[in-house]
Every structure is written in structure tokens, then in C-alpha cells.
Amino acid sequence: NESTSANLGKASDQIRSAIKAAVIAEKHGKDKTGATGISIYFPTSSLFESEGSDYETYVKIANRFAEESLWDDYLTFHYTGQEIVTNNKPASKGMIKGPGAEIIKISPIQLSSDVASMDNPATLSTEAVGEKIAYVYIFTGRYDNETGAIEIVDIDYLDSDKVKEVDGNYYPDWGEEGKVTLDFDWQPIQYEVNDGLSAIPVLLYPEIYGASLSDTVYSVDGIYSFADGTSPRYARLFFNGDGFLQSVSVFTGMDDKGPQKEVTPQDGDQVTVLQQWIESGEGEEVNFTTKPGGSIYFGKSRIEWQEGQAPAGDYVVGFLVEDMDGNLYEEYVDITAE
């Protein structure tokens, strides 16, 4: 769509025609409007160099396709800049970096106040410099003063003034200046899921950026227990930005690895919410762990999320800025919530 090359446009048209000819049938939902029935391995650079999902694993799993095409050799070019030649592969200690990656600089955050409440929010102001900024998030973590660990209370998208649409998928449009001014009024908010019996604090994790809040999708992780006695499984609940539960998926085991399967909740089923924590390891090592929280019960009432007030205490709040290769840059400040 963006190229002015006649040769590239012709090649793209040929690919589209080949895809249409190859797909016998396909079906997709509204959250994947750009889906065609054809997929290809094209990860971020960090995934490309991760053991188990790296180049070596890919060429073993997709050995026939790798042998009959130059796709694996193209991936080597894409992430390392090496020439596209048959049987090319990344050097064992070479640098992996996608074209969407860049070093984004975030200025120190300026605070209007280091104390905030629901009635008197604290304004965070900073500036992010980079031409390949994809998403910007606001992060809120609560300090556990006894252990020094941090409970992740909230992660949410920050909206841009404009939205870009590509094949039915929406992205923030930060303009072409290469500089984004960020201002956010922070209040001690912690989201809750209400099942008609109680309101359970949850981390709403941003999954899909929408053209509006109602189109945005969030997820909540937990352990699903079936009323019929089926073995518990790791689960993910999906909500839209208006607060309503859209779907529930369970994994094959007790972690978030492997395929997911959508289930229809039955009366008596429940999900024990998993709190997300950050703990310090050896040296500067950081460990992400989970702890069981409250339980959400399925019954006659509609399940939805709502705003709640976070407990008073000490918080770390900041901005996460993601480049187009999935790399995150961070800047934080401490705030006391009253």
C-alpha cells in the first residue's frame, strides 16, 4: 500500500491472487478482519532469537517449506541484514534486530504532585522521541512494603489523537514528527470484575488496540474450575472496553502454554484470578510471578469489569513505550495514594 514501486505492486498482486487460489475456505471473526486463511512465521526479533521459537526450531518444523523457498533466508536478511542466499542463517553470536526496532528516548517524568487521590489526581508529563513508536502504555504497580515486591495493578493503552486503520486492524498514529508529548492524570484506580456476588480486583491486560474504547480488548488470567469436575486449567477471560465479558478460553494445562480452546461457562464454574507480581532476584534480575486472588463465579448475573479504588499506599507509576519490533522502553516515578 505504501510503496511507489511498480514492480513491487505487481509482485504483491501476484501474491494476493495466489493466496485466493490456494485457500479453499476460511472464516474469521470481527477481531481478525485482516485474516485470509494463510499464515506465515514472521516474529519480532526477540522471539526470533528465543530458544524454542528461533530460526533453528523454525527450519526443523517447517523443513519442507524452508527447503523449497527462500523464506528462512529472507528472515535472516530481515533480522541481520545478511544477503539473501540459499541456506543462509544467522551467525551464532550475531545481533538480531528487526527494521521496526529503534532506541526510543523518554525524558524524566515531571510530576505535579507525588501524592494523589481520586479527587486530586497527579499529572505525569514527559516526552518520547522516536520515529518507530508503536504503542504507549501507562503502568501502575503497588509496593508491598514488607517484601519489596510490586503487584501490577494496571497496564493500559494511551490513545493517540489519530488512529490508523490497516485491513480492519487499528493502530495509534503518533504523527511524523518523531516526538510524542505524554500527559496523564493518574488516580489510584484498580479495576474489578463483578459477577453479581462480589467485585474481585483484577489486572486488565491490553490485548487489542481499538478504534474506540468499545473496540479495545482486555484479558484477565486465572485458573478455571469446572462444576462438572473436569480438571482445572489455566484460563484467559476477554473483555471489551465497555466492560462486558466477550469470551473465555482455556489452555490444555495449568500454564499459558500451547493452544487455547473457547468454552461456554456453565452455572457453578469459577475462575480464580491470578495476581501478577514483580519480585527482585539475584543482582538486578527481575522475576514475574503469579499469586491466587479472588474467584469469579458464573451464574445468572452478567459478568463485567468496573472501576474501583486502589488501596492507599506507595505506588510506582510510569510510561512504557513500545517500538515496532516489540521492544519496550520505560520511565517511572513513585507516587503515594491517599
mmCIF file with all atom_site columns, N, CA, C and O in Angstrom, residues 193 218-226 233-239 244-251 260-266 269-271 296 298 303:
data_model
loop_
_atom_site.group_PDB
_atom_site.id
_atom_site.type_symbol
_atom_site.label_atom_id
_atom_site.label_alt_id
_atom_site.label_comp_id
_atom_site.label_asym_id
_atom_site.label_entity_id
_atom_site.label_seq_id
_atom_site.pdbx_PDB_ins_code
_atom_site.Cartn_x
_atom_site.Cartn_y
_atom_site.Cartn_z
_atom_site.occupancy
_atom_site.B_iso_or_equiv
_atom_site.pdbx_formal_charge
_atom_site.auth_seq_id
_atom_site.auth_comp_id
_atom_site.auth_asym_id
_atom_site.auth_atom_id
_atom_site.pdbx_PDB_model_num
ATOM 1   N N  . VAL A 1 193 ? -13.689 -7.079  38.599 1.00 0.00 ? 193 VAL A N  1
ATOM 2   C CA . VAL A 1 193 ? -14.696 -7.829  37.850 1.00 0.00 ? 193 VAL A CA 1
ATOM 3   C C  . VAL A 1 193 ? -15.830 -8.177  38.803 1.00 0.00 ? 193 VAL A C  1
ATOM 4   O O  . VAL A 1 193 ? -15.610 -8.775  39.861 1.00 0.00 ? 193 VAL A O  1
ATOM 5   N N  . TYR A 1 218 ? -9.395  -6.442  26.362 1.00 0.00 ? 218 TYR A N  1
ATOM 6   C CA . TYR A 1 218 ? -8.541  -6.694  27.517 1.00 0.00 ? 218 TYR A CA 1
ATOM 7   C C  . TYR A 1 218 ? -8.708  -8.146  27.954 1.00 0.00 ? 218 TYR A C  1
ATOM 8   O O  . TYR A 1 218 ? -9.726  -8.781  27.677 1.00 0.00 ? 218 TYR A O  1
ATOM 9   N N  . SER A 1 219 ? -7.698  -8.652  28.666 1.00 0.00 ? 219 SER A N  1
ATOM 10  C CA . SER A 1 219 ? -7.792  -10.024 29.165 1.00 0.00 ? 219 SER A CA 1
ATOM 11  C C  . SER A 1 219 ? -7.489  -10.081 30.651 1.00 0.00 ? 219 SER A C  1
ATOM 12  O O  . SER A 1 219 ? -6.807  -9.215  31.208 1.00 0.00 ? 219 SER A O  1
ATOM 13  N N  . VAL A 1 220 ? -8.026  -11.128 31.302 1.00 0.00 ? 220 VAL A N  1
ATOM 14  C CA . VAL A 1 220 ? -7.772  -11.423 32.705 1.00 0.00 ? 220 VAL A CA 1
ATOM 15  C C  . VAL A 1 220 ? -7.396  -12.897 32.792 1.00 0.00 ? 220 VAL A C  1
ATOM 16  O O  . VAL A 1 220 ? -8.112  -13.757 32.268 1.00 0.00 ? 220 VAL A O  1
ATOM 17  N N  . ASP A 1 221 ? -6.260  -13.201 33.435 1.00 0.00 ? 221 ASP A N  1
ATOM 18  C CA . ASP A 1 221 ? -5.801  -14.586 33.553 1.00 0.00 ? 221 ASP A CA 1
ATOM 19  C C  . ASP A 1 221 ? -6.225  -15.191 34.887 1.00 0.00 ? 221 ASP A C  1
ATOM 20  O O  . ASP A 1 221 ? -6.334  -14.495 35.906 1.00 0.00 ? 221 ASP A O  1
ATOM 21  N N  . GLY A 1 222 ? -6.445  -16.501 34.867 1.00 0.00 ? 222 GLY A N  1
ATOM 22  C CA . GLY A 1 222 ? -6.821  -17.189 36.094 1.00 0.00 ? 222 GLY A CA 1
ATOM 23  C C  . GLY A 1 222 ? -6.814  -18.699 35.907 1.00 0.00 ? 222 GLY A C  1
ATOM 24  O O  . GLY A 1 222 ? -6.405  -19.213 34.862 1.00 0.00 ? 222 GLY A O  1
ATOM 25  N N  . ILE A 1 223 ? -7.254  -19.401 36.915 1.00 0.00 ? 223 ILE A N  1
ATOM 26  C CA . ILE A 1 223 ? -7.384  -20.864 36.872 1.00 0.00 ? 223 ILE A CA 1
ATOM 27  C C  . ILE A 1 223 ? -8.877  -21.205 36.842 1.00 0.00 ? 223 ILE A C  1
ATOM 28  O O  . ILE A 1 223 ? -9.631  -20.820 37.742 1.00 0.00 ? 223 ILE A O  1
ATOM 29  N N  . TYR A 1 224 ? -9.284  -21.912 35.795 1.00 0.00 ? 224 TYR A N  1
ATOM 30  C CA . TYR A 1 224 ? -10.697 -22.243 35.580 1.00 0.00 ? 224 TYR A CA 1
ATOM 31  C C  . TYR A 1 224 ? -11.023 -23.573 36.245 1.00 0.00 ? 224 TYR A C  1
ATOM 32  O O  . TYR A 1 224 ? -10.373 -24.594 35.993 1.00 0.00 ? 224 TYR A O  1
ATOM 33  N N  . SER A 1 225 ? -12.063 -23.563 37.090 1.00 0.00 ? 225 SER A N  1
ATOM 34  C CA . SER A 1 225 ? -12.556 -24.782 37.734 1.00 0.00 ? 225 SER A CA 1
ATOM 35  C C  . SER A 1 225 ? -13.952 -25.085 37.211 1.00 0.00 ? 225 SER A C  1
ATOM 36  O O  . SER A 1 225 ? -14.839 -24.218 37.253 1.00 0.00 ? 225 SER A O  1
ATOM 37  N N  . PHE A 1 226 ? -14.142 -26.310 36.724 1.00 0.00 ? 226 PHE A N  1
ATOM 38  C CA . PHE A 1 226 ? -15.421 -26.712 36.133 1.00 0.00 ? 226 PHE A CA 1
ATOM 39  C C  . PHE A 1 226 ? -16.327 -27.331 37.196 1.00 0.00 ? 226 PHE A C  1
ATOM 40  O O  . PHE A 1 226 ? -15.891 -28.134 38.025 1.00 0.00 ? 226 PHE A O  1
ATOM 41  N N  . ARG A 1 233 ? -7.928  -25.784 34.650 1.00 0.00 ? 233 ARG A N  1
ATOM 42  C CA . ARG A 1 233 ? -6.999  -25.384 33.593 1.00 0.00 ? 233 ARG A CA 1
ATOM 43  C C  . ARG A 1 233 ? -6.732  -23.884 33.666 1.00 0.00 ? 233 ARG A C  1
ATOM 44  O O  . ARG A 1 233 ? -7.544  -23.123 34.196 1.00 0.00 ? 233 ARG A O  1
ATOM 45  N N  . TYR A 1 234 ? -5.582  -23.521 33.125 1.00 0.00 ? 234 TYR A N  1
ATOM 46  C CA . TYR A 1 234 ? -5.253  -22.096 33.002 1.00 0.00 ? 234 TYR A CA 1
ATOM 47  C C  . TYR A 1 234 ? -6.242  -21.476 32.014 1.00 0.00 ? 234 TYR A C  1
ATOM 48  O O  . TYR A 1 234 ? -6.569  -22.069 30.982 1.00 0.00 ? 234 TYR A O  1
ATOM 49  N N  . ALA A 1 235 ? -6.733  -20.275 32.345 1.00 0.00 ? 235 ALA A N  1
ATOM 50  C CA . ALA A 1 235 ? -7.780  -19.660 31.525 1.00 0.00 ? 235 ALA A CA 1
ATOM 51  C C  . ALA A 1 235 ? -7.471  -18.199 31.264 1.00 0.00 ? 235 ALA A C  1
ATOM 52  O O  . ALA A 1 235 ? -6.712  -17.555 32.000 1.00 0.00 ? 235 ALA A O  1
ATOM 53  N N  . ARG A 1 236 ? -8.096  -17.681 30.234 1.00 0.00 ? 236 ARG A N  1
ATOM 54  C CA . ARG A 1 236 ? -7.985  -16.263 29.880 1.00 0.00 ? 236 ARG A CA 1
ATOM 55  C C  . ARG A 1 236 ? -9.376  -15.755 29.520 1.00 0.00 ? 236 ARG A C  1
ATOM 56  O O  . ARG A 1 236 ? -10.034 -16.293 28.618 1.00 0.00 ? 236 ARG A O  1
ATOM 57  N N  . LEU A 1 237 ? -9.809  -14.726 30.242 1.00 0.00 ? 237 LEU A N  1
ATOM 58  C CA . LEU A 1 237 ? -11.112 -14.106 30.001 1.00 0.00 ? 237 LEU A CA 1
ATOM 59  C C  . LEU A 1 237 ? -10.906 -12.843 29.185 1.00 0.00 ? 237 LEU A C  1
ATOM 60  O O  . LEU A 1 237 ? -10.011 -12.044 29.491 1.00 0.00 ? 237 LEU A O  1
ATOM 61  N N  . PHE A 1 238 ? -11.719 -12.651 28.165 1.00 0.00 ? 238 PHE A N  1
ATOM 62  C CA . PHE A 1 238 ? -11.586 -11.493 27.285 1.00 0.00 ? 238 PHE A CA 1
ATOM 63  C C  . PHE A 1 238 ? -12.780 -10.554 27.463 1.00 0.00 ? 238 PHE A C  1
ATOM 64  O O  . PHE A 1 238 ? -13.937 -10.984 27.399 1.00 0.00 ? 238 PHE A O  1
ATOM 65  N N  . PHE A 1 239 ? -12.469 -9.279  27.698 1.00 0.00 ? 239 PHE A N  1
ATOM 66  C CA . PHE A 1 239 ? -13.480 -8.244  27.887 1.00 0.00 ? 239 PHE A CA 1
ATOM 67  C C  . PHE A 1 239 ? -13.305 -7.149  26.849 1.00 0.00 ? 239 PHE A C  1
ATOM 68  O O  . PHE A 1 239 ? -12.179 -6.888  26.399 1.00 0.00 ? 239 PHE A O  1
ATOM 69  N N  . PHE A 1 244 ? -17.749 -5.510  29.150 1.00 0.00 ? 244 PHE A N  1
ATOM 70  C CA . PHE A 1 244 ? -18.502 -6.761  29.081 1.00 0.00 ? 244 PHE A CA 1
ATOM 71  C C  . PHE A 1 244 ? -17.604 -7.951  28.727 1.00 0.00 ? 244 PHE A C  1
ATOM 72  O O  . PHE A 1 244 ? -16.701 -7.845  27.883 1.00 0.00 ? 244 PHE A O  1
ATOM 73  N N  . LEU A 1 245 ? -17.886 -9.090  29.349 1.00 0.00 ? 245 LEU A N  1
ATOM 74  C CA . LEU A 1 245 ? -17.178 -10.322 29.040 1.00 0.00 ? 245 LEU A CA 1
ATOM 75  C C  . LEU A 1 245 ? -17.566 -10.789 27.638 1.00 0.00 ? 245 LEU A C  1
ATOM 76  O O  . LEU A 1 245 ? -18.747 -10.948 27.337 1.00 0.00 ? 245 LEU A O  1
ATOM 77  N N  . GLN A 1 246 ? -16.559 -11.030 26.792 1.00 0.00 ? 246 GLN A N  1
ATOM 78  C CA . GLN A 1 246 ? -16.819 -11.462 25.413 1.00 0.00 ? 246 GLN A CA 1
ATOM 79  C C  . GLN A 1 246 ? -16.659 -12.963 25.233 1.00 0.00 ? 246 GLN A C  1
ATOM 80  O O  . GLN A 1 246 ? -17.454 -13.611 24.559 1.00 0.00 ? 246 GLN A O  1
ATOM 81  N N  . SER A 1 247 ? -15.589 -13.518 25.820 1.00 0.00 ? 247 SER A N  1
ATOM 82  C CA . SER A 1 247 ? -15.325 -14.941 25.635 1.00 0.00 ? 247 SER A CA 1
ATOM 83  C C  . SER A 1 247 ? -14.387 -15.436 26.725 1.00 0.00 ? 247 SER A C  1
ATOM 84  O O  . SER A 1 247 ? -13.730 -14.643 27.415 1.00 0.00 ? 247 SER A O  1
ATOM 85  N N  . VAL A 1 248 ? -14.329 -16.766 26.863 1.00 0.00 ? 248 VAL A N  1
ATOM 86  C CA . VAL A 1 248 ? -13.437 -17.408 27.830 1.00 0.00 ? 248 VAL A CA 1
ATOM 87  C C  . VAL A 1 248 ? -12.696 -18.524 27.099 1.00 0.00 ? 248 VAL A C  1
ATOM 88  O O  . VAL A 1 248 ? -13.317 -19.355 26.434 1.00 0.00 ? 248 VAL A O  1
ATOM 89  N N  . SER A 1 249 ? -11.375 -18.520 27.234 1.00 0.00 ? 249 SER A N  1
ATOM 90  C CA . SER A 1 249 ? -10.559 -19.574 26.624 1.00 0.00 ? 249 SER A CA 1
ATOM 91  C C  . SER A 1 249 ? -9.778  -20.302 27.703 1.00 0.00 ? 249 SER A C  1
ATOM 92  O O  . SER A 1 249 ? -9.328  -19.685 28.671 1.00 0.00 ? 249 SER A O  1
ATOM 93  N N  . VAL A 1 250 ? -9.622  -21.610 27.550 1.00 0.00 ? 250 VAL A N  1
ATOM 94  C CA . VAL A 1 250 ? -8.809  -22.394 28.477 1.00 0.00 ? 250 VAL A CA 1
ATOM 95  C C  . VAL A 1 250 ? -7.664  -23.038 27.708 1.00 0.00 ? 250 VAL A C  1
ATOM 96  O O  . VAL A 1 250 ? -7.780  -23.331 26.513 1.00 0.00 ? 250 VAL A O  1
ATOM 97  N N  . PHE A 1 251 ? -6.546  -23.233 28.402 1.00 0.00 ? 251 PHE A N  1
ATOM 98  C CA . PHE A 1 251 ? -5.384  -23.897 27.829 1.00 0.00 ? 251 PHE A CA 1
ATOM 99  C C  . PHE A 1 251 ? -5.448  -25.388 28.158 1.00 0.00 ? 251 PHE A C  1
ATOM 100 O O  . PHE A 1 251 ? -6.357  -25.850 28.858 1.00 0.00 ? 251 PHE A O  1
ATOM 101 N N  . GLN A 1 260 ? -5.256  -22.720 22.795 1.00 0.00 ? 260 GLN A N  1
ATOM 102 C CA . GLN A 1 260 ? -6.397  -22.343 23.618 1.00 0.00 ? 260 GLN A CA 1
ATOM 103 C C  . GLN A 1 260 ? -7.686  -22.872 22.978 1.00 0.00 ? 260 GLN A C  1
ATOM 104 O O  . GLN A 1 260 ? -7.765  -23.023 21.769 1.00 0.00 ? 260 GLN A O  1
ATOM 105 N N  . LYS A 1 261 ? -8.676  -23.109 23.828 1.00 0.00 ? 261 LYS A N  1
ATOM 106 C CA . LYS A 1 261 ? -9.982  -23.554 23.348 1.00 0.00 ? 261 LYS A CA 1
ATOM 107 C C  . LYS A 1 261 ? -11.052 -22.721 24.035 1.00 0.00 ? 261 LYS A C  1
ATOM 108 O O  . LYS A 1 261 ? -11.050 -22.582 25.254 1.00 0.00 ? 261 LYS A O  1
ATOM 109 N N  . GLU A 1 262 ? -11.960 -22.161 23.254 1.00 0.00 ? 262 GLU A N  1
ATOM 110 C CA . GLU A 1 262 ? -13.027 -21.369 23.847 1.00 0.00 ? 262 GLU A CA 1
ATOM 111 C C  . GLU A 1 262 ? -14.047 -22.287 24.520 1.00 0.00 ? 262 GLU A C  1
ATOM 112 O O  . GLU A 1 262 ? -14.397 -23.342 23.983 1.00 0.00 ? 262 GLU A O  1
ATOM 113 N N  . VAL A 1 263 ? -14.494 -21.874 25.707 1.00 0.00 ? 263 VAL A N  1
ATOM 114 C CA . VAL A 1 263 ? -15.502 -22.644 26.430 1.00 0.00 ? 263 VAL A CA 1
ATOM 115 C C  . VAL A 1 263 ? -16.702 -21.751 26.719 1.00 0.00 ? 263 VAL A C  1
ATOM 116 O O  . VAL A 1 263 ? -16.586 -20.526 26.779 1.00 0.00 ? 263 VAL A O  1
ATOM 117 N N  . THR A 1 264 ? -17.840 -22.375 26.886 1.00 0.00 ? 264 THR A N  1
ATOM 118 C CA . THR A 1 264 ? -19.056 -21.672 27.300 1.00 0.00 ? 264 THR A CA 1
ATOM 119 C C  . THR A 1 264 ? -19.258 -21.924 28.787 1.00 0.00 ? 264 THR A C  1
ATOM 120 O O  . THR A 1 264 ? -19.515 -23.061 29.197 1.00 0.00 ? 264 THR A O  1
ATOM 121 N N  . PRO A 1 265 ? -19.101 -20.893 29.638 1.00 0.00 ? 265 PRO A N  1
ATOM 122 C CA . PRO A 1 265 ? -19.226 -21.093 31.080 1.00 0.00 ? 265 PRO A CA 1
ATOM 123 C C  . PRO A 1 265 ? -20.600 -21.638 31.456 1.00 0.00 ? 265 PRO A C  1
ATOM 124 O O  . PRO A 1 265 ? -21.629 -21.230 30.904 1.00 0.00 ? 265 PRO A O  1
ATOM 125 N N  . GLN A 1 266 ? -20.606 -22.572 32.398 1.00 0.00 ? 266 GLN A N  1
ATOM 126 C CA . GLN A 1 266 ? -21.837 -23.152 32.924 1.00 0.00 ? 266 GLN A CA 1
ATOM 127 C C  . GLN A 1 266 ? -22.041 -22.684 34.370 1.00 0.00 ? 266 GLN A C  1
ATOM 128 O O  . GLN A 1 266 ? -21.085 -22.305 35.054 1.00 0.00 ? 266 GLN A O  1
ATOM 129 N N  . ASP A 1 269 ? -19.380 -22.944 37.412 1.00 0.00 ? 269 ASP A N  1
ATOM 130 C CA . ASP A 1 269 ? -17.973 -22.802 37.040 1.00 0.00 ? 269 ASP A CA 1
ATOM 131 C C  . ASP A 1 269 ? -17.399 -21.567 37.729 1.00 0.00 ? 269 ASP A C  1
ATOM 132 O O  . ASP A 1 269 ? -18.129 -20.620 38.053 1.00 0.00 ? 269 ASP A O  1
ATOM 133 N N  . GLN A 1 270 ? -16.103 -21.552 37.942 1.00 0.00 ? 270 GLN A N  1
ATOM 134 C CA . GLN A 1 270 ? -15.490 -20.392 38.548 1.00 0.00 ? 270 GLN A CA 1
ATOM 135 C C  . GLN A 1 270 ? -14.056 -20.217 38.056 1.00 0.00 ? 270 GLN A C  1
ATOM 136 O O  . GLN A 1 270 ? -13.428 -21.165 37.568 1.00 0.00 ? 270 GLN A O  1
ATOM 137 N N  . VAL A 1 271 ? -13.546 -18.989 38.166 1.00 0.00 ? 271 VAL A N  1
ATOM 138 C CA . VAL A 1 271 ? -12.174 -18.676 37.794 1.00 0.00 ? 271 VAL A CA 1
ATOM 139 C C  . VAL A 1 271 ? -11.501 -17.992 38.975 1.00 0.00 ? 271 VAL A C  1
ATOM 140 O O  . VAL A 1 271 ? -11.988 -16.978 39.472 1.00 0.00 ? 271 VAL A O  1
ATOM 141 N N  . ILE A 1 296 ? -14.090 -15.584 40.561 1.00 0.00 ? 296 ILE A N  1
ATOM 142 C CA . ILE A 1 296 ? -15.242 -15.108 39.802 1.00 0.00 ? 296 ILE A CA 1
ATOM 143 C C  . ILE A 1 296 ? -16.161 -16.303 39.565 1.00 0.00 ? 296 ILE A C  1
ATOM 144 O O  . ILE A 1 296 ? -15.723 -17.350 39.072 1.00 0.00 ? 296 ILE A O  1
ATOM 145 N N  . PHE A 1 298 ? -19.601 -18.035 37.829 1.00 0.00 ? 298 PHE A N  1
ATOM 146 C CA . PHE A 1 298 ? -20.533 -17.934 36.707 1.00 0.00 ? 298 PHE A CA 1
ATOM 147 C C  . PHE A 1 298 ? -21.909 -18.404 37.160 1.00 0.00 ? 298 PHE A C  1
ATOM 148 O O  . PHE A 1 298 ? -22.053 -19.489 37.724 1.00 0.00 ? 298 PHE A O  1
ATOM 149 N N  . ILE A 1 303 ? -21.331 -10.827 33.815 1.00 0.00 ? 303 ILE A N  1
ATOM 150 C CA . ILE A 1 303 ? -20.012 -10.530 34.365 1.00 0.00 ? 303 ILE A CA 1
ATOM 151 C C  . ILE A 1 303 ? -19.409 -9.362  33.599 1.00 0.00 ? 303 ILE A C  1
ATOM 152 O O  . ILE A 1 303 ? -19.363 -9.373  32.365 1.00 0.00 ? 303 ILE A O  1
#
